[in-house]
PDB file of C-alpha atoms in Angstrom:
ATOM      1  CA  UNK A   1       2.494 -13.206  -6.361  1.00  0.00           C
ATOM      2  CA  UNK A   2       2.454 -13.376  -2.569  1.00  0.00           C
ATOM      3  CA  UNK A   3       6.225 -12.855  -2.339  1.00  0.00           C
ATOM      4  CA  UNK A   4       5.940  -9.624  -4.329  1.00  0.00           C
ATOM      5  CA  UNK A   5       2.925  -8.508  -2.288  1.00  0.00           C
ATOM      6  CA  UNK A   6       4.856  -9.020   0.959  1.00  0.00           C
ATOM      7  CA  UNK A   7       7.858  -7.130  -0.462  1.00  0.00           C
ATOM      8  CA  UNK A   8       5.554  -4.210  -1.305  1.00  0.00           C
ATOM      9  CA  UNK A   9       4.096  -4.346   2.222  1.00  0.00           C
ATOM     10  CA  UNK A  10       7.627  -4.168   3.689  1.00  0.00           C
ATOM     11  CA  UNK A  11       8.125  -0.933   1.700  1.00  0.00           C
ATOM     12  CA  UNK A  12       4.902   0.444   3.198  1.00  0.00           C
ATOM     13  CA  UNK A  13       3.004   0.016  -0.092  1.00  0.00           C
ATOM     14  CA  UNK A  14      -0.552  -1.207   0.446  1.00  0.00           C
ATOM     15  CA  UNK A  15      -2.031  -3.679  -2.017  1.00  0.00           C
ATOM     16  CA  UNK A  16      -5.178  -5.660  -2.685  1.00  0.00           C
ATOM     17  CA  UNK A  17      -6.086  -8.569  -4.975  1.00  0.00           C
ATOM     18  CA  UNK A  18      -6.849  -7.854  -8.598  1.00  0.00           C
ATOM     19  CA  UNK A  19      -8.668  -9.709 -11.341  1.00  0.00           C
ATOM     20  CA  UNK A  20      -6.561 -11.793 -13.704  1.00  0.00           C
ATOM     21  CA  UNK A  21      -6.879 -12.339 -17.440  1.00  0.00           C
ATOM     22  CA  UNK A  22      -8.283 -15.691 -18.553  1.00  0.00           C
ATOM     23  CA  UNK A  23      -7.137 -17.715 -21.537  1.00  0.00           C
ATOM     24  CA  UNK A  24      -9.805 -18.886 -23.948  1.00  0.00           C
ATOM     25  CA  UNK A  25     -13.439 -19.402 -23.068  1.00  0.00           C
ATOM     26  CA  UNK A  26     -16.225 -16.881 -23.366  1.00  0.00           C
ATOM     27  CA  UNK A  27     -14.784 -14.570 -20.689  1.00  0.00           C
ATOM     28  CA  UNK A  28     -11.465 -12.791 -20.816  1.00  0.00           C
ATOM     29  CA  UNK A  29     -11.371 -11.716 -17.140  1.00  0.00           C
ATOM     30  CA  UNK A  30     -11.728 -13.567 -13.842  1.00  0.00           C
ATOM     31  CA  UNK A  31     -14.318 -11.024 -12.644  1.00  0.00           C
ATOM     32  CA  UNK A  32     -18.067 -11.582 -12.984  1.00  0.00           C
ATOM     33  CA  UNK A  33     -18.633  -8.736 -15.465  1.00  0.00           C
ATOM     34  CA  UNK A  34     -19.727  -9.759 -18.935  1.00  0.00           C
ATOM     35  CA  UNK A  35     -17.577  -7.897 -21.468  1.00  0.00           C
ATOM     36  CA  UNK A  36     -15.178  -6.546 -18.834  1.00  0.00           C
ATOM     37  CA  UNK A  37     -13.640  -3.352 -20.289  1.00  0.00           C
ATOM     38  CA  UNK A  38     -10.286  -3.835 -18.519  1.00  0.00           C
ATOM     39  CA  UNK A  39      -9.595  -7.597 -18.306  1.00  0.00           C
ATOM     40  CA  UNK A  40      -7.172  -8.574 -15.565  1.00  0.00           C
ATOM     41  CA  UNK A  41      -6.267  -4.980 -14.706  1.00  0.00           C
ATOM     42  CA  UNK A  42      -8.681  -3.934 -11.951  1.00  0.00           C
ATOM     43  CA  UNK A  43      -9.332  -4.745  -8.278  1.00  0.00           C
ATOM     44  CA  UNK A  44     -11.492  -7.757  -7.411  1.00  0.00           C
ATOM     45  CA  UNK A  45     -13.518  -5.747  -4.908  1.00  0.00           C
ATOM     46  CA  UNK A  46     -15.342  -2.450  -5.370  1.00  0.00           C
ATOM     47  CA  UNK A  47     -14.163  -1.651  -1.835  1.00  0.00           C
ATOM     48  CA  UNK A  48     -10.507  -1.794  -2.901  1.00  0.00           C
ATOM     49  CA  UNK A  49      -9.674   1.612  -1.374  1.00  0.00           C
ATOM     50  CA  UNK A  50     -10.726   0.465   2.091  1.00  0.00           C
ATOM     51  CA  UNK A  51      -9.439  -3.062   1.566  1.00  0.00           C
ATOM     52  CA  UNK A  52      -5.846  -2.248   0.496  1.00  0.00           C
ATOM     53  CA  UNK A  53      -3.426  -2.956   3.323  1.00  0.00           C
ATOM     54  CA  UNK A  54       0.176  -3.640   4.316  1.00  0.00           C
ATOM     55  CA  UNK A  55      -0.854  -6.266   6.912  1.00  0.00           C
ATOM     56  CA  UNK A  56       1.181  -9.386   6.010  1.00  0.00           C
ATOM     57  CA  UNK A  57      -1.279 -11.782   7.684  1.00  0.00           C
ATOM     58  CA  UNK A  58      -4.272 -10.417   5.777  1.00  0.00           C
ATOM     59  CA  UNK A  59      -2.360 -10.274   2.492  1.00  0.00           C
ATOM     60  CA  UNK A  60      -1.207 -13.884   2.957  1.00  0.00           C
ATOM     61  CA  UNK A  61      -4.794 -14.976   3.625  1.00  0.00           C
ATOM     62  CA  UNK A  62      -6.086 -13.216   0.511  1.00  0.00           C
ATOM     63  CA  UNK A  63      -3.450 -14.694  -1.790  1.00  0.00           C
ATOM     64  CA  UNK A  64      -3.792 -18.135  -0.215  1.00  0.00           C
ATOM     65  CA  UNK A  65      -7.470 -17.982  -1.229  1.00  0.00           C
ATOM     66  CA  UNK A  66      -6.725 -16.410  -4.669  1.00  0.00           C
ATOM     67  CA  UNK A  67      -3.088 -17.394  -5.450  1.00  0.00           C
ATOM     68  CA  UNK A  68      -3.303 -16.210  -9.070  1.00  0.00           C
ATOM     69  CA  UNK A  69      -4.840 -12.816  -8.245  1.00  0.00           C
ATOM     70  CA  UNK A  70      -3.042  -9.874  -9.811  1.00  0.00           C
ATOM     71  CA  UNK A  71      -1.518  -7.205  -7.580  1.00  0.00           C
ATOM     72  CA  UNK A  72      -3.257  -3.820  -7.315  1.00  0.00           C
ATOM     73  CA  UNK A  73      -1.408  -0.907  -5.708  1.00  0.00           C
ATOM     74  CA  UNK A  74      -3.500   2.153  -4.779  1.00  0.00           C
ATOM     75  CA  UNK A  75      -1.885   5.470  -5.707  1.00  0.00           C
ATOM     76  CA  UNK A  76      -1.988   8.765  -3.851  1.00  0.00           C
ATOM     77  CA  UNK A  77      -1.045   7.255  -0.488  1.00  0.00           C
ATOM     78  CA  UNK A  78       2.698   6.630  -0.523  1.00  0.00           C
ATOM     79  CA  UNK A  79       3.338   7.241  -4.202  1.00  0.00           C
ATOM     80  CA  UNK A  80       1.812   8.551  -7.418  1.00  0.00           C
ATOM     81  CA  UNK A  81       2.513   6.952 -10.798  1.00  0.00           C
ATOM     82  CA  UNK A  82       3.164   8.511 -14.198  1.00  0.00           C
ATOM     83  CA  UNK A  83       1.889   6.107 -16.858  1.00  0.00           C
ATOM     84  CA  UNK A  84       3.336   6.770 -20.323  1.00  0.00           C
ATOM     85  CA  UNK A  85       3.807   4.922 -23.619  1.00  0.00           C
ATOM     86  CA  UNK A  86       6.736   2.508 -23.317  1.00  0.00           C
ATOM     87  CA  UNK A  87       8.823   4.202 -26.041  1.00  0.00           C
ATOM     88  CA  UNK A  88       8.521   7.566 -24.258  1.00  0.00           C
ATOM     89  CA  UNK A  89       9.344   5.913 -20.938  1.00  0.00           C
ATOM     90  CA  UNK A  90      12.494   4.240 -22.241  1.00  0.00           C
ATOM     91  CA  UNK A  91      13.646   7.481 -23.892  1.00  0.00           C
ATOM     92  CA  UNK A  92      12.990   9.458 -20.715  1.00  0.00           C
ATOM     93  CA  UNK A  93      14.868   6.892 -18.641  1.00  0.00           C
ATOM     94  CA  UNK A  94      17.876   7.075 -20.983  1.00  0.00           C
ATOM     95  CA  UNK A  95      17.824  10.888 -20.871  1.00  0.00           C
ATOM     96  CA  UNK A  96      17.602  10.892 -17.071  1.00  0.00           C
ATOM     97  CA  UNK A  97      20.465   8.392 -16.795  1.00  0.00           C
ATOM     98  CA  UNK A  98      22.719  10.426 -19.086  1.00  0.00           C
ATOM     99  CA  UNK A  99      22.011  13.566 -17.007  1.00  0.00           C
ATOM    100  CA  UNK A 100      22.524  11.759 -13.686  1.00  0.00           C
ATOM    101  CA  UNK A 101      18.900  12.355 -12.612  1.00  0.00           C
ATOM    102  CA  UNK A 102      17.121   9.912 -10.300  1.00  0.00           C
ATOM    103  CA  UNK A 103      14.212   8.073 -11.904  1.00  0.00           C
ATOM    104  CA  UNK A 104      12.974   6.067  -8.932  1.00  0.00           C
ATOM    105  CA  UNK A 105      11.196   2.743  -9.532  1.00  0.00           C
ATOM    106  CA  UNK A 106      10.004   2.157 -13.105  1.00  0.00           C
ATOM    107  CA  UNK A 107       7.790  -0.746 -14.183  1.00  0.00           C
ATOM    108  CA  UNK A 108       6.655  -2.005 -17.580  1.00  0.00           C
ATOM    109  CA  UNK A 109       3.094  -3.204 -18.182  1.00  0.00           C
ATOM    110  CA  UNK A 110       2.828  -4.233 -21.812  1.00  0.00           C
ATOM    111  CA  UNK A 111       3.222  -1.122 -23.941  1.00  0.00           C
ATOM    112  CA  UNK A 112       3.219   1.259 -20.936  1.00  0.00           C
ATOM    113  CA  UNK A 113       5.995   2.459 -18.594  1.00  0.00           C
ATOM    114  CA  UNK A 114       5.075   3.346 -15.008  1.00  0.00           C
ATOM    115  CA  UNK A 115       7.235   5.867 -13.106  1.00  0.00           C
ATOM    116  CA  UNK A 116       6.694   5.690  -9.325  1.00  0.00           C
ATOM    117  CA  UNK A 117       7.154   9.101  -7.663  1.00  0.00           C
ATOM    118  CA  UNK A 118       6.483  10.683  -4.277  1.00  0.00           C
ATOM    119  CA  UNK A 119       2.823  11.512  -3.817  1.00  0.00           C
ATOM    120  CA  UNK A 120       1.563  15.076  -4.019  1.00  0.00           C
ATOM    121  CA  UNK A 121      -1.335  13.987  -1.820  1.00  0.00           C
ATOM    122  CA  UNK A 122       0.347  14.241   1.574  1.00  0.00           C
ATOM    123  CA  UNK A 123      -1.931  16.853   3.120  1.00  0.00           C
ATOM    124  CA  UNK A 124      -3.043  16.428   6.724  1.00  0.00           C
ATOM    125  CA  UNK A 125      -6.284  18.178   5.808  1.00  0.00           C
ATOM    126  CA  UNK A 126      -8.526  15.818   3.828  1.00  0.00           C
ATOM    127  CA  UNK A 127     -10.195  18.822   2.153  1.00  0.00           C
ATOM    128  CA  UNK A 128      -6.920  19.946   0.587  1.00  0.00           C
ATOM    129  CA  UNK A 129      -6.161  16.883  -1.525  1.00  0.00           C
ATOM    130  CA  UNK A 130      -6.371  17.209  -5.263  1.00  0.00           C
ATOM    131  CA  UNK A 131      -6.827  14.825  -8.102  1.00  0.00           C
ATOM    132  CA  UNK A 132      -4.882  15.499 -11.256  1.00  0.00           C
ATOM    133  CA  UNK A 133      -6.764  16.215 -14.477  1.00  0.00           C
ATOM    134  CA  UNK A 134      -4.236  14.075 -16.346  1.00  0.00           C
ATOM    135  CA  UNK A 135      -5.643  11.068 -14.502  1.00  0.00           C
ATOM    136  CA  UNK A 136      -9.179  11.748 -15.703  1.00  0.00           C
ATOM    137  CA  UNK A 137      -8.710  12.889 -19.282  1.00  0.00           C
ATOM    138  CA  UNK A 138      -5.320  12.056 -20.751  1.00  0.00           C
ATOM    139  CA  UNK A 139      -6.730  12.152 -24.262  1.00  0.00           C
ATOM    140  CA  UNK A 140      -7.562  15.844 -23.805  1.00  0.00           C
ATOM    141  CA  UNK A 141      -4.025  16.817 -22.897  1.00  0.00           C
ATOM    142  CA  UNK A 142      -2.715  17.548 -26.394  1.00  0.00           C
ATOM    143  CA  UNK A 143       0.734  18.756 -25.350  1.00  0.00           C
ATOM    144  CA  UNK A 144       1.494  15.463 -23.556  1.00  0.00           C
ATOM    145  CA  UNK A 145      -0.301  12.688 -25.424  1.00  0.00           C
ATOM    146  CA  UNK A 146      -0.660   9.394 -23.625  1.00  0.00           C
ATOM    147  CA  UNK A 147       0.530  10.674 -20.237  1.00  0.00           C
ATOM    148  CA  UNK A 148      -1.577   9.709 -17.218  1.00  0.00           C
ATOM    149  CA  UNK A 149      -0.928  10.763 -13.640  1.00  0.00           C
ATOM    150  CA  UNK A 150      -2.335   8.193 -11.210  1.00  0.00           C
ATOM    151  CA  UNK A 151      -2.838   9.883  -7.867  1.00  0.00           C
ATOM    152  CA  UNK A 152      -5.566   9.726  -5.232  1.00  0.00           C
ATOM    153  CA  UNK A 153      -8.558   7.489  -6.048  1.00  0.00           C
ATOM    154  CA  UNK A 154      -6.582   5.578  -8.658  1.00  0.00           C
ATOM    155  CA  UNK A 155      -4.487   2.416  -8.771  1.00  0.00           C
ATOM    156  CA  UNK A 156      -1.958   0.583 -10.917  1.00  0.00           C
ATOM    157  CA  UNK A 157      -1.359  -3.039 -11.783  1.00  0.00           C
ATOM    158  CA  UNK A 158       1.986  -4.015 -10.230  1.00  0.00           C
ATOM    159  CA  UNK A 159       4.615  -6.562 -11.307  1.00  0.00           C
ATOM    160  CA  UNK A 160       4.521  -9.534 -11.625  1.00  0.00           C
ATOM    161  CA  UNK A 161       0.812  -9.325 -12.493  1.00  0.00           C
ATOM    162  CA  UNK A 162      -0.335 -11.131 -15.623  1.00  0.00           C
ATOM    163  CA  UNK A 163      -1.373  -9.051 -18.621  1.00  0.00           C
ATOM    164  CA  UNK A 164      -4.104  -9.878 -21.164  1.00  0.00           C
ATOM    165  CA  UNK A 165      -1.334 -10.291 -23.775  1.00  0.00           C
ATOM    166  CA  UNK A 166      -0.025 -13.332 -21.891  1.00  0.00           C
ATOM    167  CA  UNK A 167       3.076 -11.592 -20.545  1.00  0.00           C
ATOM    168  CA  UNK A 168       3.536 -10.141 -17.103  1.00  0.00           C
ATOM    169  CA  UNK A 169       4.470  -6.785 -15.649  1.00  0.00           C
ATOM    170  CA  UNK A 170       8.132  -6.352 -14.762  1.00  0.00           C
ATOM    171  CA  UNK A 171      10.499  -3.843 -13.213  1.00  0.00           C
ATOM    172  CA  UNK A 172      12.997  -1.850 -15.267  1.00  0.00           C
ATOM    173  CA  UNK A 173      14.100  -0.257 -11.981  1.00  0.00           C
ATOM    174  CA  UNK A 174      12.735  -2.132  -8.944  1.00  0.00           C
ATOM    175  CA  UNK A 175      11.900  -0.278  -5.732  1.00  0.00           C
ATOM    176  CA  UNK A 176      14.828  -0.347  -3.318  1.00  0.00           C
ATOM    177  CA  UNK A 177      13.505   1.510  -0.284  1.00  0.00           C
ATOM    178  CA  UNK A 178      15.130   4.842  -1.172  1.00  0.00           C
ATOM    179  CA  UNK A 179      12.933   7.962  -1.104  1.00  0.00           C
ATOM    180  CA  UNK A 180      10.836   8.364  -4.234  1.00  0.00           C
ATOM    181  CA  UNK A 181      11.673  11.250  -6.580  1.00  0.00           C
ATOM    182  CA  UNK A 182       9.774  14.533  -6.704  1.00  0.00           C
ATOM    183  CA  UNK A 183       6.907  14.112  -9.192  1.00  0.00           C
ATOM    184  CA  UNK A 184       7.325  17.534 -10.772  1.00  0.00           C
ATOM    185  CA  UNK A 185      10.967  16.854 -11.629  1.00  0.00           C
ATOM    186  CA  UNK A 186      10.085  13.520 -13.261  1.00  0.00           C
ATOM    187  CA  UNK A 187       7.096  15.154 -14.986  1.00  0.00           C
ATOM    188  CA  UNK A 188       9.471  17.725 -16.558  1.00  0.00           C
ATOM    189  CA  UNK A 189      11.532  14.900 -18.066  1.00  0.00           C
ATOM    190  CA  UNK A 190       8.445  13.033 -19.280  1.00  0.00           C
ATOM    191  CA  UNK A 191       6.833  16.174 -20.725  1.00  0.00           C
ATOM    192  CA  UNK A 192       9.975  16.972 -22.715  1.00  0.00           C
ATOM    193  CA  UNK A 193       9.962  13.473 -24.182  1.00  0.00           C
ATOM    194  CA  UNK A 194       6.214  13.347 -24.850  1.00  0.00           C
ATOM    195  CA  UNK A 195       6.115  16.692 -26.697  1.00  0.00           C
TER     196      UNK A 195
END
């Protein structure tokens, strides 16, 4: 995990330790919550927004203490993430490739595809930031079922984090340091596929 965390830090992507799924026993998550609603897919600390960093020394210390901790990447700082059903993500990726469009980094977490895009939250004025309604109520967006837009005040579980299914997150298109694509262009592709 620490190697991936340090690679993310080199890209300027802050991270913090996340809970991990447990096998067997009465608990399914490494956190202290009984009946955790999101096993192995949330930050360890409630202060994750302040805690997330790109400082290699601090990250190394955290993962030395918790070597199996999953990797949490906060969104809305350097990037936003479109989170869609895997089938829609693969179809969108194929359509973008055939049209010569740039997808940017794309990860797979179980049955979900995560498209990393430039953040829309780059305002210098803290009062001008916005949070996307898709992030709060994806089930109410009938024209784009299953689409979530993770922006400010949200986070994603990053590869190679362990999933409750026993597998791990992986990259279909790993980040390579190139500028991230415009979110509205990628959203157009995803919306066409999700309709």
